Tab-separated table of C-alpha atoms in Angstrom:
chain	number	residue	atom	x	y	z
A	1	TRP	CA	8.036	-27.225	-128.946
A	2	ALA	CA	5.292	-28.050	-126.464
A	3	GLY	CA	2.962	-28.535	-129.434
A	4	ASP	CA	4.584	-31.936	-130.044
A	5	PHE	CA	3.187	-33.297	-126.769
A	6	PRO	CA	-0.360	-34.600	-126.029
A	7	GLY	CA	-2.815	-32.105	-124.511
A	8	GLY	CA	-2.476	-33.363	-120.923
A	9	VAL	CA	1.326	-33.218	-121.072
A	10	ARG	CA	1.242	-29.709	-122.572
A	11	SER	CA	-1.003	-28.559	-119.742
A	12	LEU	CA	1.349	-30.072	-117.156
A	13	LEU	CA	4.373	-28.440	-118.782
A	14	ARG	CA	2.692	-25.041	-118.843
A	15	ARG	CA	1.785	-25.274	-115.175
A	16	PHE	CA	5.256	-26.491	-114.246
A	17	LEU	CA	6.941	-23.625	-116.106
A	18	ARG	CA	4.529	-21.107	-114.614
A	19	THR	CA	4.999	-22.408	-111.060
A	20	LYS	CA	8.718	-23.142	-111.063
A	21	MET	CA	9.946	-20.315	-113.248
A	22	PHE	CA	7.502	-17.468	-113.808
A	23	ASP	CA	6.045	-17.414	-110.280
A	24	ARG	CA	9.459	-17.649	-108.632
A	25	LEU	CA	10.884	-14.892	-110.834
A	26	LEU	CA	8.024	-12.643	-109.779
A	27	MET	CA	8.359	-13.417	-106.081
A	28	PRO	CA	10.825	-10.594	-105.216
A	29	ILE	CA	8.465	-8.082	-106.823
A	30	ARG	CA	5.445	-9.512	-105.007
A	31	ARG	CA	7.196	-9.281	-101.665
A	32	ARG	CA	7.811	-5.575	-102.241
A	33	ILE	CA	4.347	-4.523	-103.472
A	34	VAL	CA	1.899	-7.022	-101.906
A	35	HIS	CA	1.497	-6.854	-98.133
A	36	GLY	CA	-1.569	-9.027	-97.583
A	37	GLY	CA	-4.413	-10.936	-99.177
A	38	LEU	CA	-7.652	-12.831	-98.794
A	39	VAL	CA	-7.555	-16.600	-99.142
A	40	SER	CA	-10.460	-19.026	-99.376
A	41	TYR	CA	-9.193	-21.587	-96.850
A	42	ALA	CA	-6.235	-22.341	-94.604
A	43	GLU	CA	-4.201	-24.430	-97.037
A	44	CYS	CA	-3.961	-21.451	-99.419
A	45	SER	CA	-1.959	-19.669	-96.735
A	46	GLU	CA	0.329	-22.674	-96.427
A	47	VAL	CA	0.989	-22.641	-100.185
A	48	VAL	CA	1.973	-18.970	-100.072
A	49	ARG	CA	4.274	-19.505	-97.082
A	50	ALA	CA	5.894	-22.494	-98.811
A	51	TYR	CA	7.504	-19.938	-101.139
A	52	GLY	CA	9.145	-18.281	-98.144
A	53	TRP	CA	6.651	-15.429	-98.385
A	54	ASN	CA	4.692	-14.384	-95.318
A	55	PRO	CA	2.214	-11.586	-96.089
A	56	GLN	CA	-0.713	-10.954	-93.775
A	57	MET	CA	-3.637	-13.179	-94.802
A	58	ALA	CA	-7.272	-13.611	-93.798
A	59	ILE	CA	-9.706	-16.380	-94.749
A	60	GLN	CA	-12.723	-15.109	-96.669
A	61	TRP	CA	-15.127	-17.002	-98.924
A	62	TRP	CA	-15.886	-15.342	-102.246
A	63	ALA	CA	-19.157	-13.512	-102.783
A	64	VAL	CA	-22.232	-15.310	-104.158
A	65	ASN	CA	-25.322	-13.811	-105.774
A	66	ALA	CA	-27.727	-14.444	-102.889
A	67	ARG	CA	-30.577	-12.720	-104.750
A	68	ALA	CA	-30.563	-15.358	-107.489
A	69	PHE	CA	-29.643	-18.444	-105.463
A	70	THR	CA	-32.596	-18.990	-103.128
A	71	ARG	CA	-34.773	-21.924	-102.098
A	72	ASP	CA	-37.861	-20.274	-103.521
A	73	GLY	CA	-38.338	-20.085	-107.272
A	74	PRO	CA	-38.923	-22.176	-110.376
A	75	LYS	CA	-37.370	-25.603	-110.912
A	76	ALA	CA	-35.818	-26.738	-114.174
A	77	ASN	CA	-37.256	-29.650	-116.134
A	78	PHE	CA	-34.437	-31.908	-117.287
A	79	GLY	CA	-36.705	-34.211	-119.281
A	80	ILE	CA	-35.722	-37.383	-117.426
A	81	ASP	CA	-37.931	-39.512	-115.195
A	82	ALA	CA	-35.521	-39.866	-112.283
A	83	LYS	CA	-36.365	-40.794	-108.716
A	84	PHE	CA	-33.195	-39.014	-107.547
A	85	THR	CA	-31.185	-36.474	-109.557
A	86	VAL	CA	-27.441	-35.970	-109.153
A	87	GLY	CA	-25.887	-32.831	-110.605
A	88	PHE	CA	-22.479	-31.451	-111.497
A	89	VAL	CA	-21.741	-27.836	-112.451
A	90	GLY	CA	-18.348	-26.666	-113.657
A	91	ARG	CA	-15.619	-26.943	-116.253
A	92	PHE	CA	-15.389	-30.187	-118.217
A	93	VAL	CA	-11.727	-30.866	-117.493
A	94	PRO	CA	-10.010	-34.004	-116.121
A	95	GLU	CA	-9.236	-32.525	-112.700
A	96	LYS	CA	-12.947	-32.024	-111.979
A	97	GLY	CA	-13.419	-35.813	-111.818
A	98	ILE	CA	-16.522	-35.944	-114.028
A	99	LEU	CA	-15.674	-39.332	-115.539
A	100	ASP	CA	-15.383	-40.730	-112.004
A	101	LEU	CA	-18.849	-39.393	-111.217
A	102	ILE	CA	-20.328	-40.962	-114.363
A	103	GLN	CA	-18.787	-44.327	-113.525
A	104	ALA	CA	-20.122	-44.082	-109.968
A	105	VAL	CA	-23.670	-43.355	-111.179
A	106	ALA	CA	-23.418	-46.403	-113.464
A	107	GLN	CA	-23.116	-48.546	-110.304
A	108	LEU	CA	-26.379	-47.215	-108.876
A	109	ASP	CA	-30.099	-47.706	-109.372
A	110	PRO	CA	-30.841	-47.078	-113.082
A	111	ARG	CA	-33.570	-44.627	-112.071
A	112	ILE	CA	-30.978	-42.200	-110.705
A	113	GLY	CA	-30.483	-39.313	-113.120
A	114	LEU	CA	-27.325	-37.349	-113.809
A	115	VAL	CA	-27.254	-33.722	-115.012
A	116	LEU	CA	-23.970	-32.174	-116.115
A	117	ILE	CA	-23.881	-28.404	-116.655
A	118	GLY	CA	-20.828	-26.813	-118.226
A	119	ASP	CA	-18.421	-27.218	-121.106
A	120	GLY	CA	-14.770	-27.810	-121.788
A	121	PRO	CA	-12.169	-29.975	-123.534
A	122	GLU	CA	-13.349	-33.207	-121.887
A	123	ARG	CA	-16.889	-32.991	-123.284
A	124	ALA	CA	-16.301	-35.565	-126.046
A	125	ALA	CA	-14.806	-38.040	-123.559
A	126	ILE	CA	-17.782	-37.475	-121.242
A	127	GLU	CA	-20.261	-38.164	-124.038
A	128	ARG	CA	-18.401	-41.349	-124.995
A	129	GLU	CA	-18.370	-42.586	-121.393
A	130	ILE	CA	-22.093	-41.972	-121.018
A	131	ALA	CA	-22.798	-43.911	-124.216
A	132	THR	CA	-20.418	-46.743	-123.309
A	133	LEU	CA	-22.063	-47.229	-119.913
A	134	GLY	CA	-25.581	-47.055	-121.365
A	135	LEU	CA	-26.617	-43.976	-119.406
A	136	ASP	CA	-28.019	-41.944	-122.317
A	137	ASP	CA	-31.638	-42.132	-121.147
A	138	MET	CA	-30.860	-40.877	-117.633
A	139	CYS	CA	-28.081	-38.383	-118.293
A	140	VAL	CA	-28.418	-34.803	-119.556
A	141	ILE	CA	-25.597	-32.462	-120.610
A	142	LEU	CA	-26.448	-28.760	-120.592
A	143	PRO	CA	-24.318	-25.728	-121.562
A	144	PRO	CA	-23.228	-23.123	-118.994
A	145	GLN	CA	-26.187	-21.192	-117.582
A	146	ASN	CA	-26.767	-17.715	-116.185
A	147	ALA	CA	-27.515	-17.297	-112.486
A	148	GLN	CA	-31.311	-17.471	-112.803
A	149	ALA	CA	-31.302	-20.626	-114.951
A	150	LEU	CA	-28.633	-22.228	-112.784
A	151	ALA	CA	-30.645	-21.576	-109.629
A	152	ALA	CA	-33.639	-23.321	-111.223
A	153	SER	CA	-31.377	-26.267	-112.084
A	154	TYR	CA	-30.038	-26.505	-108.538
A	155	ARG	CA	-33.592	-26.564	-107.153
A	156	ALA	CA	-34.441	-29.478	-109.452
A	157	MET	CA	-31.420	-31.511	-108.282
A	158	ASP	CA	-31.433	-33.692	-105.190
A	159	LEU	CA	-27.660	-33.704	-104.834
A	160	VAL	CA	-24.817	-31.639	-106.302
A	161	VAL	CA	-21.466	-33.448	-106.365
A	162	LEU	CA	-18.020	-31.914	-106.884
A	163	PRO	CA	-15.619	-34.871	-107.375
A	164	SER	CA	-12.491	-32.801	-108.006
A	165	LYS	CA	-9.075	-34.486	-108.024
A	166	PRO	CA	-5.857	-32.664	-107.054
A	167	THR	CA	-3.031	-32.470	-109.597
A	168	LEU	CA	0.625	-31.595	-109.112
A	169	SER	CA	-0.201	-27.902	-109.430
A	170	TRP	CA	-3.903	-27.523	-108.573
A	171	LYS	CA	-6.479	-28.139	-105.858
A	172	GLU	CA	-10.086	-27.018	-105.621
A	173	GLN	CA	-9.742	-23.645	-103.931
A	174	TYR	CA	-13.341	-23.037	-102.996
A	175	GLY	CA	-16.095	-24.817	-104.939
A	176	ARG	CA	-18.532	-21.915	-105.179
A	177	VAL	CA	-21.127	-24.130	-106.890
A	178	LEU	CA	-21.501	-25.959	-103.579
A	179	VAL	CA	-22.483	-22.742	-101.818
A	180	GLU	CA	-24.854	-21.781	-104.633
A	181	ALA	CA	-26.537	-25.196	-104.498
A	182	ARG	CA	-26.936	-25.089	-100.724
A	183	LEU	CA	-28.492	-21.637	-100.919
A	184	CYS	CA	-31.063	-23.235	-103.232
A	185	GLY	CA	-31.762	-25.944	-100.645
A	186	THR	CA	-29.881	-28.724	-102.427
A	187	THR	CA	-27.690	-31.241	-100.617
A	188	THR	CA	-24.013	-31.178	-101.589
A	189	ALA	CA	-21.190	-33.718	-101.578
A	190	GLY	CA	-17.621	-33.730	-102.780
A	191	SER	CA	-14.149	-35.155	-102.632
A	192	ASP	CA	-11.580	-34.525	-99.920
A	193	ALA	CA	-9.644	-32.211	-102.260
A	194	GLY	CA	-8.729	-28.698	-101.199
A	195	ALA	CA	-11.487	-26.623	-99.628
A	196	ILE	CA	-14.363	-28.938	-100.564
A	197	PRO	CA	-14.755	-30.564	-97.096
A	198	THR	CA	-14.856	-27.109	-95.498
A	199	VAL	CA	-17.528	-25.846	-97.882
A	200	VAL	CA	-19.673	-29.011	-97.738
A	201	GLY	CA	-19.449	-29.057	-93.950
A	202	ASP	CA	-20.676	-32.659	-93.556
A	203	PRO	CA	-18.090	-35.478	-93.169
A	204	GLU	CA	-20.625	-38.069	-94.341
A	205	MET	CA	-20.840	-36.292	-97.696
A	206	ILE	CA	-17.074	-36.376	-98.326
A	207	PHE	CA	-15.267	-39.152	-100.230
A	208	PRO	CA	-11.609	-39.781	-101.185
A	209	SER	CA	-10.853	-38.132	-104.511
A	210	GLY	CA	-10.815	-40.574	-107.402
A	211	ASP	CA	-12.531	-43.356	-105.419
A	212	ILE	CA	-15.451	-44.359	-107.651
A	213	CYS	CA	-16.951	-46.838	-105.185
A	214	ALA	CA	-16.837	-44.203	-102.430
A	215	ILE	CA	-18.586	-41.701	-104.716
A	216	ALA	CA	-21.336	-44.251	-105.383
A	217	ASN	CA	-21.713	-44.983	-101.669
A	218	THR	CA	-21.930	-41.268	-100.863
A	219	ILE	CA	-24.714	-40.827	-103.415
A	220	ARG	CA	-26.556	-43.808	-101.887
A	221	ARG	CA	-26.164	-42.236	-98.458
A	222	ALA	CA	-27.520	-38.925	-99.703
A	223	GLU	CA	-30.485	-40.678	-101.325
A	224	SER	CA	-31.287	-42.610	-98.160
A	225	ARG	CA	-31.464	-39.402	-96.146
A	226	SER	CA	-32.967	-37.222	-98.874
A	227	ASN	CA	-35.395	-35.727	-96.370
A	228	GLN	CA	-32.422	-34.349	-94.407
A	229	ARG	CA	-30.860	-31.473	-96.343
A	230	ASN	CA	-27.579	-29.693	-95.548
A	231	GLY	CA	-27.802	-27.001	-92.913
A	232	GLU	CA	-28.175	-23.371	-93.859
A	233	VAL	CA	-25.095	-21.694	-95.279
A	234	PRO	CA	-24.756	-17.928	-94.779
A	235	PRO	CA	-24.211	-16.232	-98.159
A	236	VAL	CA	-21.245	-13.947	-98.640
A	237	THR	CA	-22.469	-10.743	-100.252
A	238	PRO	CA	-20.243	-8.483	-102.400
A	239	SER	CA	-20.405	-5.832	-99.667
A	240	ALA	CA	-19.253	-8.353	-97.039
A	241	PHE	CA	-16.381	-9.441	-99.277
A	242	PHE	CA	-15.358	-5.818	-99.918
A	243	SER	CA	-15.533	-5.058	-96.191
A	244	ALA	CA	-13.226	-7.992	-95.480
A	245	TRP	CA	-10.755	-6.630	-98.032
A	246	LEU	CA	-10.900	-3.141	-96.513
A	247	ASN	CA	-10.343	-4.536	-93.008
A	248	LEU	CA	-7.324	-6.496	-94.216
A	249	ALA	CA	-5.966	-3.466	-96.082
A	250	SER	CA	-6.312	-1.332	-92.961
A	251	SER	CA	-4.572	-3.961	-90.847
A	252	CYS	CA	-1.726	-4.253	-93.365
A	253	ALA	CA	-1.322	-0.493	-93.435
A	254	ARG	CA	-0.983	-0.389	-89.645
A	255	ARG	CA	1.424	-3.306	-89.646
A	256	THR	CA	3.722	-1.865	-92.309
A	257	GLY	CA	3.309	1.777	-91.364
A	258	LEU	CA	2.196	2.700	-94.864
A	259	ALA	CA	0.293	5.932	-95.291
A	260	THR	CA	-1.791	4.560	-98.170
A	261	GLN	CA	-3.749	1.368	-98.534
A	262	PRO	CA	-1.613	-1.576	-99.735
A	263	HIS	CA	-2.313	-3.620	-102.795
A	264	GLY	CA	-4.401	-6.751	-102.240
A	265	MET	CA	-3.913	-10.338	-103.266
A	266	GLY	CA	-6.502	-13.017	-103.939
A	267	SER	CA	-5.743	-16.711	-103.735
């Protein structure tokens, strides 16, 4: 019956049913078999505890391919003559705030370029918005890229923006593209949604989600201080992530008195 509703309503219904019914039905089982987990930032722990569930949790950023994402290496050629290039990498879905970013760039100097890398159900709407605002000559849409190509794209961008907007059932949990971009030496900015402020680490590069004028002002601020890049961000390697999981598992085992390692949970 959900097929009778528009796409956005269907998505909301699916998430509501999953959160309010499926997740709650599974909660007694989770409490019995899951004793701890790694979460990407503090609010994830609060969400888990809101269900009346209190497993042992530790904050741990997810691993990034630090061999591919480095400052040194080739730079992509986007084919636009921009004095300052703004980039977005991710899924083309409404909650990522891409249309807000396009509208913000339309308020800026026409020599500012915009590069969007990804794909998704909002692609057609994105293309229409770009055409409507007359940004065709300074905007490039590219398909998802592998790590090597993406690193070259990051190096060619002056600023990577993640303008995500929270919904009733979702917030940006990490924003790994922000870490990847910073490893490549690119400045990052984003909304105040979820973990984005923590990952960006610079209050001047944070704007209220959905505030188009604030997005535009943040881009202007980044352009004005383009010679001042974000500070170094330590990469999280797969071995470091696995070590964090093992440490948590060991701690959970001691806490519960289990003889074997407990199951883990990611959030």
